[in-house]
Coordinates of C-alpha atoms in Angstrom, one line a residue:
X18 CA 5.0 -10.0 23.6
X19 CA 7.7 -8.1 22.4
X20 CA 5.8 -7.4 19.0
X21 CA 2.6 -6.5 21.0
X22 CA 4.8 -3.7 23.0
X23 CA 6.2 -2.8 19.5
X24 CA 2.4 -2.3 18.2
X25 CA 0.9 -0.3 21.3
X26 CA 3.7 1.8 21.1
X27 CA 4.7 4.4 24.4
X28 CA 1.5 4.5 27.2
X29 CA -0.3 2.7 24.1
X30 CA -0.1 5.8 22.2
X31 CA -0.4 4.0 18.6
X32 CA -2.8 1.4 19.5
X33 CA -4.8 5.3 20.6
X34 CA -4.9 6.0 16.8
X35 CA -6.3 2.9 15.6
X36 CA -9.3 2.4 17.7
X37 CA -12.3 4.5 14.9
X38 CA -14.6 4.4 17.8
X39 CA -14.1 0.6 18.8
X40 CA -11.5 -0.2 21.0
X41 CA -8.3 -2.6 21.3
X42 CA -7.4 -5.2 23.5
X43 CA -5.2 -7.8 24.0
X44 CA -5.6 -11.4 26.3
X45 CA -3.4 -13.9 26.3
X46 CA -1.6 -13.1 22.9
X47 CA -4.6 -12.2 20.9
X48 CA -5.6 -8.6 19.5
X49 CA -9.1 -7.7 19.5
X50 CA -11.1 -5.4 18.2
X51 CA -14.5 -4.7 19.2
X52 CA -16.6 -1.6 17.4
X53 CA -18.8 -1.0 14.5
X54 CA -18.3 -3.6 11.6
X55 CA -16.7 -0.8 9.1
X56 CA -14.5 0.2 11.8
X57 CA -13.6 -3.2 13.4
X58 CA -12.4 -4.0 9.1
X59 CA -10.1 -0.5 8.9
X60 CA -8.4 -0.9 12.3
X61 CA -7.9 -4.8 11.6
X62 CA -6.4 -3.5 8.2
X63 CA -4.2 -1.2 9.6
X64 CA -3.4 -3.9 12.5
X65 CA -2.3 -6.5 9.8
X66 CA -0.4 -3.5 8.0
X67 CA 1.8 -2.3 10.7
X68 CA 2.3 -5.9 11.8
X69 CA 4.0 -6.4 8.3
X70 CA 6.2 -3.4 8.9
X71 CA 7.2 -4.8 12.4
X72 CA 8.1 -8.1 10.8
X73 CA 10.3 -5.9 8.0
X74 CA 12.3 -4.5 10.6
X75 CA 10.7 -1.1 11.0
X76 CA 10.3 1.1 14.0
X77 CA 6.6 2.5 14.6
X78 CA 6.4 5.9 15.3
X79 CA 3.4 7.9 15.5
X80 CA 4.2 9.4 12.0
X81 CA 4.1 5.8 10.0
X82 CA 1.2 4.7 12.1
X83 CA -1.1 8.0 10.7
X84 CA 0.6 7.0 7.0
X85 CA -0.6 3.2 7.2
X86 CA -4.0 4.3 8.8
X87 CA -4.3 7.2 5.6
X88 CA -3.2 4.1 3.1
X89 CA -6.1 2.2 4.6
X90 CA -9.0 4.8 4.9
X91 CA -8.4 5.6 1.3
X92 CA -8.7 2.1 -0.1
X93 CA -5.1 1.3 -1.0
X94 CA -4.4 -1.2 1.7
X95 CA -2.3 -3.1 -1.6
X96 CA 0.4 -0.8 -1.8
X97 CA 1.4 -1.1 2.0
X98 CA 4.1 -3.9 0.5
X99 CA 5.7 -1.2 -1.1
X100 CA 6.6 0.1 2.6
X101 CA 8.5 -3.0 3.2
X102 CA 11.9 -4.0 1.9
X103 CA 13.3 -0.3 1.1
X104 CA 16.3 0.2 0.4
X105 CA 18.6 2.2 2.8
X106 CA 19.9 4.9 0.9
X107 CA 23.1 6.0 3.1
X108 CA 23.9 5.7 7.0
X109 CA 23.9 8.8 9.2
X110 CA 27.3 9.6 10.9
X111 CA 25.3 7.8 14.0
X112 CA 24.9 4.7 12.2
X113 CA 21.2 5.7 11.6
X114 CA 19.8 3.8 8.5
X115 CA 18.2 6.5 6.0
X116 CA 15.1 5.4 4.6
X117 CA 12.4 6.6 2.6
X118 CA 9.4 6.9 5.3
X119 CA 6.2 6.8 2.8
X120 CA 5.1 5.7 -1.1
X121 CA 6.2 9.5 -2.2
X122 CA 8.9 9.7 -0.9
X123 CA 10.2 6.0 -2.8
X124 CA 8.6 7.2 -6.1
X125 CA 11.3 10.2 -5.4
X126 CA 14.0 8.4 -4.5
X127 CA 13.5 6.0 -7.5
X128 CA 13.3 9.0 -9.8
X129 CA 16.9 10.4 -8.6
X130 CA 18.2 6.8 -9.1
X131 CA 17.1 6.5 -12.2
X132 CA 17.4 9.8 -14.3
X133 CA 20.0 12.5 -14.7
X134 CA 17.5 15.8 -13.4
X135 CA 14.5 15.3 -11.4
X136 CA 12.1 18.1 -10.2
X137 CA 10.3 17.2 -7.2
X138 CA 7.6 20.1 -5.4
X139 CA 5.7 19.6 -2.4
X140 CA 5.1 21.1 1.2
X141 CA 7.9 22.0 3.5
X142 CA 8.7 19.1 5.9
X143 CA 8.3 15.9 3.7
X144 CA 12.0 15.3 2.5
X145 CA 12.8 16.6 -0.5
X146 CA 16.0 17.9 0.3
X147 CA 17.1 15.6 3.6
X148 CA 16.5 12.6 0.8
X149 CA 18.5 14.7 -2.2
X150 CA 21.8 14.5 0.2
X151 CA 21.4 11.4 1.1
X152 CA 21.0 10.4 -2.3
X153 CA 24.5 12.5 -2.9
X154 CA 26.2 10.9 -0.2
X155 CA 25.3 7.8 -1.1
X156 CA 26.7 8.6 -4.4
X157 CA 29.8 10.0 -2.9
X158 CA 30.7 6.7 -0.7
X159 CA 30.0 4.8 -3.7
X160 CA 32.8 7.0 -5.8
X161 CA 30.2 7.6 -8.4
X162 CA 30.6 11.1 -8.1
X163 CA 33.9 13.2 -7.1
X164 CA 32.0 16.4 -5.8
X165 CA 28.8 17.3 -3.7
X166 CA 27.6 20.6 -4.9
X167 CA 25.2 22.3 -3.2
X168 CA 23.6 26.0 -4.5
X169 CA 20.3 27.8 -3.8
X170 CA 19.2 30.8 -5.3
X171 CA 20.1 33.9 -2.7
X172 CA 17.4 36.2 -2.4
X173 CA 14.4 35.4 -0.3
X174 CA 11.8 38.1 1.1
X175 CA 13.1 41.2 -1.5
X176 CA 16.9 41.9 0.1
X177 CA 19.9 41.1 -2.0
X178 CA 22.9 38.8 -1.6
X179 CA 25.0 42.4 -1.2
X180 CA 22.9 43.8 2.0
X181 CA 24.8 40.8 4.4
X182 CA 27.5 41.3 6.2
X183 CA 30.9 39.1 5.2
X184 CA 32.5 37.3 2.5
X185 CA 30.5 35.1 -0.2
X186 CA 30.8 31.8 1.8
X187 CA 28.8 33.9 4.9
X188 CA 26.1 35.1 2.9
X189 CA 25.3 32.3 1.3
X190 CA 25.2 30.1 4.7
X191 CA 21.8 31.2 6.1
X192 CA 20.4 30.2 2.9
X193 CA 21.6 26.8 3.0
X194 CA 21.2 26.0 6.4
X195 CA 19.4 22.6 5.3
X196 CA 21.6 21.6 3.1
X197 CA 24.4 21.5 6.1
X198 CA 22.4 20.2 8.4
X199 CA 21.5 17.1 6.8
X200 CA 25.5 16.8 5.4
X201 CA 26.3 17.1 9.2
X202 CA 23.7 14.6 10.1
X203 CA 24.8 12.0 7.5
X204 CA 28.6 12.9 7.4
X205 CA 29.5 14.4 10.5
X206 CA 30.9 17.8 11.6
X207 CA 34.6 16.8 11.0
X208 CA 34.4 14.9 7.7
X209 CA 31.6 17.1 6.6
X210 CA 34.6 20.4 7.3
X211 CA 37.3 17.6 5.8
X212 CA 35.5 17.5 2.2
X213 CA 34.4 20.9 2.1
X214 CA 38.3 21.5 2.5
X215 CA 39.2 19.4 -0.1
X216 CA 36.8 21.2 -2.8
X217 CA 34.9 17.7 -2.5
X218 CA 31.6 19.4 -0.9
X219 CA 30.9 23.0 -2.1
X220 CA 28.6 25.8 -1.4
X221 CA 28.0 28.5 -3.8
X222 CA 24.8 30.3 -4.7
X223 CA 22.6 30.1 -8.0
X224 CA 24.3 33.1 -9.4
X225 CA 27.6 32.0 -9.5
X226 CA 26.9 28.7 -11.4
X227 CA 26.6 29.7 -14.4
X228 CA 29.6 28.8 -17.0
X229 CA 30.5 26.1 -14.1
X230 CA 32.2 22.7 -15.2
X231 CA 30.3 20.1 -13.4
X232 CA 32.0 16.8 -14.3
X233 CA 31.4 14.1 -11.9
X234 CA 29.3 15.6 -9.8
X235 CA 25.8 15.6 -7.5
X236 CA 24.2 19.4 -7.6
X237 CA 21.3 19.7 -5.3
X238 CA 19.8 23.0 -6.3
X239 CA 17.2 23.4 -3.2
X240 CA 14.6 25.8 -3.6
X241 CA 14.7 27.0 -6.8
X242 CA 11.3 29.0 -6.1
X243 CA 9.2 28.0 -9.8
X244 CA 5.8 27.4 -8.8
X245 CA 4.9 24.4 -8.6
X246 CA 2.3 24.4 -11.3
X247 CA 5.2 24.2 -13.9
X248 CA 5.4 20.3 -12.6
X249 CA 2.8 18.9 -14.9
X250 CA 4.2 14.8 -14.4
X251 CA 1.7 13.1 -13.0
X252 CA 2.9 11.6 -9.3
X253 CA 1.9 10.7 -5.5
X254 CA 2.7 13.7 -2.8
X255 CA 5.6 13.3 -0.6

């Protein structure tokens, strides 16, 4: 039972997204589906998919529901295994596991772990940079780096880095917004203030990199604004 409330989801509001005009029920323990034959296959797809995710630990949200049920409309039912068994990169300061949420988003996370620069492009909103810092503070826990660096270039809509008010550090700090507030999510405000005291998290923008020795450490250089059609490596979206 407790898997079934798991499934529906809040007022049924998961079990909403899987019935492709057909609908869902369940009697004493069993699921059905009732529809047109094509339909009644994807939503028992999708059923059997999520059901896998449940049994892998996973909380179902209305945002991996929609991914599973994409997965299956497109044909690549197969590759749902590869949404089970992640590995959790880092824990928030909450004790919130940080996992990557879809098959883009793994293929990214694998890239970071396994080469010295990656590039990654894609829309706003699908974790390029909340998955970068936890990468870093993963890294940093695990003493494989000494220093969290994080830069961004500082012009954005035309004005210059000299038309804000205050000293370097407050210039920069709209900019980076992001960055800190992933760092606070993972780290928390007071060790977050603790190793940016230390020099072992730093903020500086693009411009003041250059010439920089950057011995043991993670730099997360977050929108570097290149087009994105200067990323010719083949790859799945976010």
């Amino acid at each position: 039972m407790e898997q079934a409330v798991s499934l529906f989801g809040s007022l049924d509001a998961n079990i909403r997204l899987l019935e492709f005009g057909g609908t869902i029920t369940v009697r004493d323990g069993e699921l059905k589906i009732a529809g047109e034959p094509g339909a009644v296959s994807l939503a028992a797809s999708a059923v059997q998919g999520l059901l896998a995710l449940l049994a892998g630990g996973e909380t179902l949200g209305e945002q991996n529901v929609r991914y599973v049920i994409s997965l299956v409309r497109e044909g690549q039912t197969h590759r749902l295994a590869g949404l089970i068994d992640r590995d959790c990169l880092c824990l928030t300061a909450k004790g919130r596991p940080v996992k990557p949420k879809t098959l883009g988003q793994q293929a990214y996370v694998d890239a970071i772990r396994d080469n010295t620069v990656v590039l990654a492009a894609g829309p706003a909103g699908t974790g390029k940079t909340y998955l970068a810092v936890a990468h870093a503070v993963r890294a940093f826990r695990a003493k494989e780096v000494n220093r969290i660096i994080l830069t961004r270039p500082a012009v954005e809509a035309g004005e210059k880095l000299g038309f804000l008010p205050g000293d370097i550090q407050q210039k920069v700090d709209p900019y980076l917004r992001p960055l800190y507030d992933a760092l606070f999510d993972m780290l928390g405000g007071e060790a977050f203030l603790k190793y940016q005291e230390r020099g072992n998290i730093e903020v500086a923008p693009l411009a003041y990199m250059r010439g920089r020795t950057l011995d043991d450490s993670f730099i997360i250089l977050d929108h570097a604004g290149a087009d994105e059609n200067v990323f010719n490596a083949p790859g799945q979206p976010l």
